[in-house]
XYZ file of C-alpha atoms in Angstrom:
120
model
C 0.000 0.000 0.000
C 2.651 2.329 -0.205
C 1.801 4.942 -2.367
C 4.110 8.364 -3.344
C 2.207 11.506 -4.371
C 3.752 14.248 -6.547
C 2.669 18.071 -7.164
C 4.154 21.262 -8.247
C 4.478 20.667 -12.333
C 2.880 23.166 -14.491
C 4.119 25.462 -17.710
C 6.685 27.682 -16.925
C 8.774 30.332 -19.427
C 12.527 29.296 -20.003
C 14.314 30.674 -16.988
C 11.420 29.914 -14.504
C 11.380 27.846 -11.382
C 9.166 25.134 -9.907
C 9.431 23.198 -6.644
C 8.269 19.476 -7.028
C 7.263 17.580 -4.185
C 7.045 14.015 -3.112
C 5.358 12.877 -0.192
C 5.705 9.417 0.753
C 3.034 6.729 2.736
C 2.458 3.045 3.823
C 4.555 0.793 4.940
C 8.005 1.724 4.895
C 9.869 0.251 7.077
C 13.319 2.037 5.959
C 13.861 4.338 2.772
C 17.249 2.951 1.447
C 17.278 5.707 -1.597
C 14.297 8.710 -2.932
C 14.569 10.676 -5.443
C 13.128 12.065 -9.186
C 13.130 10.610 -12.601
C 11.824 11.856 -15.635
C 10.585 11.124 -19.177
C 10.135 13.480 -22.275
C 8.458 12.135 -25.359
C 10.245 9.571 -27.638
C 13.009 9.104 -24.367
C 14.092 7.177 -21.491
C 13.061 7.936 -18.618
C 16.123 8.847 -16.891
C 17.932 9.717 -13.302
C 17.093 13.748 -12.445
C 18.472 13.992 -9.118
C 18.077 10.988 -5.459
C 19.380 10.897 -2.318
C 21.021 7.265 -2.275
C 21.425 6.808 1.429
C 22.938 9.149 4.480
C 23.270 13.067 2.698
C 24.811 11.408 -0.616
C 22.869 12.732 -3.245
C 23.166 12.674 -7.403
C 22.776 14.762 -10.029
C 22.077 14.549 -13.896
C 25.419 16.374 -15.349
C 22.097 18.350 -17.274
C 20.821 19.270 -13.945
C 23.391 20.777 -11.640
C 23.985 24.312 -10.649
C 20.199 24.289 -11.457
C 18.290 21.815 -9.627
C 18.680 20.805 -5.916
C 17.006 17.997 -3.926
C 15.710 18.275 -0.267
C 14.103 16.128 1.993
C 11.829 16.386 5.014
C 12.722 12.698 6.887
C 9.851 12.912 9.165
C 7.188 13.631 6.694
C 9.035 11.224 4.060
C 9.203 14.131 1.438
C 11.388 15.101 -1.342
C 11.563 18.183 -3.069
C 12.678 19.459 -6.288
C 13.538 22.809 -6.661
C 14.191 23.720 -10.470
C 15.735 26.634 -11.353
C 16.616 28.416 -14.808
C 14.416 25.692 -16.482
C 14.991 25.278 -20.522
C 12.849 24.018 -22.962
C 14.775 20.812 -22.374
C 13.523 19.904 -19.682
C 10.040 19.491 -20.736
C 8.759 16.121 -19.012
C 6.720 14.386 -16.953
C 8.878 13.990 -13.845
C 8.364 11.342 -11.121
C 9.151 10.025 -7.842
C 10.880 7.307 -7.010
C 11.593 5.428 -3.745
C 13.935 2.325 -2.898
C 12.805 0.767 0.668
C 12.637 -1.894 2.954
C 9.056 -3.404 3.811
C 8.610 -4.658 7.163
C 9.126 -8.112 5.693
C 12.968 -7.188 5.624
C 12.411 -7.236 1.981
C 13.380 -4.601 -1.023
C 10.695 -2.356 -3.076
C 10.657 -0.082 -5.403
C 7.771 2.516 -6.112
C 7.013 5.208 -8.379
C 4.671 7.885 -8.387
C 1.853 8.966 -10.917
C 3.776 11.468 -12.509
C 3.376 15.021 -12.610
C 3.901 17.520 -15.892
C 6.356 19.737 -16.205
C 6.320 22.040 -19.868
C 9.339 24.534 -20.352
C 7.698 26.827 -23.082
C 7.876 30.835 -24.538
């Protein structure tokens, strides 16, 4: 039943800024790794930015000096804050968690999705 929720796409003008969020619930016994993905038309969805365990975090080489992930650990919530946004990154970003279940066993979950259109 664990279930992650996103919000905070929408069209922006090249140079704008969103803030994506991720909130987390069900049962999670330990996140191991949470972070964003994303997909534009006719691609692969591929790694935007995750915290992979402790403060380590990673970064698209497209991404940085632009787009920094945050978490709230007690509400299980990543953020997303996109700055100086280019038509490029046009997508439908989404969240992605790596955790243990209280079966001592690995998941992986994604969220619905949310749209993100870079567009003068």
């Amino acid at each position: 039943q664990v279930q992650l929720v996103e919000s905070g796409g929408g069209l922006v003008q090249p140079g704008g800024s969103l803030r994506l969020s991720c909130a987390a619930s069900g049962s999670i016994a330990r996140i191991n790794a949470m972070g964003w993905y994303r997909q534009a038309p006719g691609k692969q969805r591929e790694l935007v930015a995750t915290f992979t365990g402790g403060d380590s975090t990673v970064y698209a080489d497209s991404v940085k000096g632009r787009f920094t992930i945050s978490r709230d650990n007690a509400k299980n919530t990543v953020y997303l804050q996109m700055n100086s946004l280019k038509p490029e990154d046009t997508a439908v970003y989404y969240c992605h968690l790596s955790y243990l279940h209280w079966n001592n066993l690995p998941y992986n979950a994604w969220g619905q999705g949310t749209q993100v259109t870079v567009s003068s």
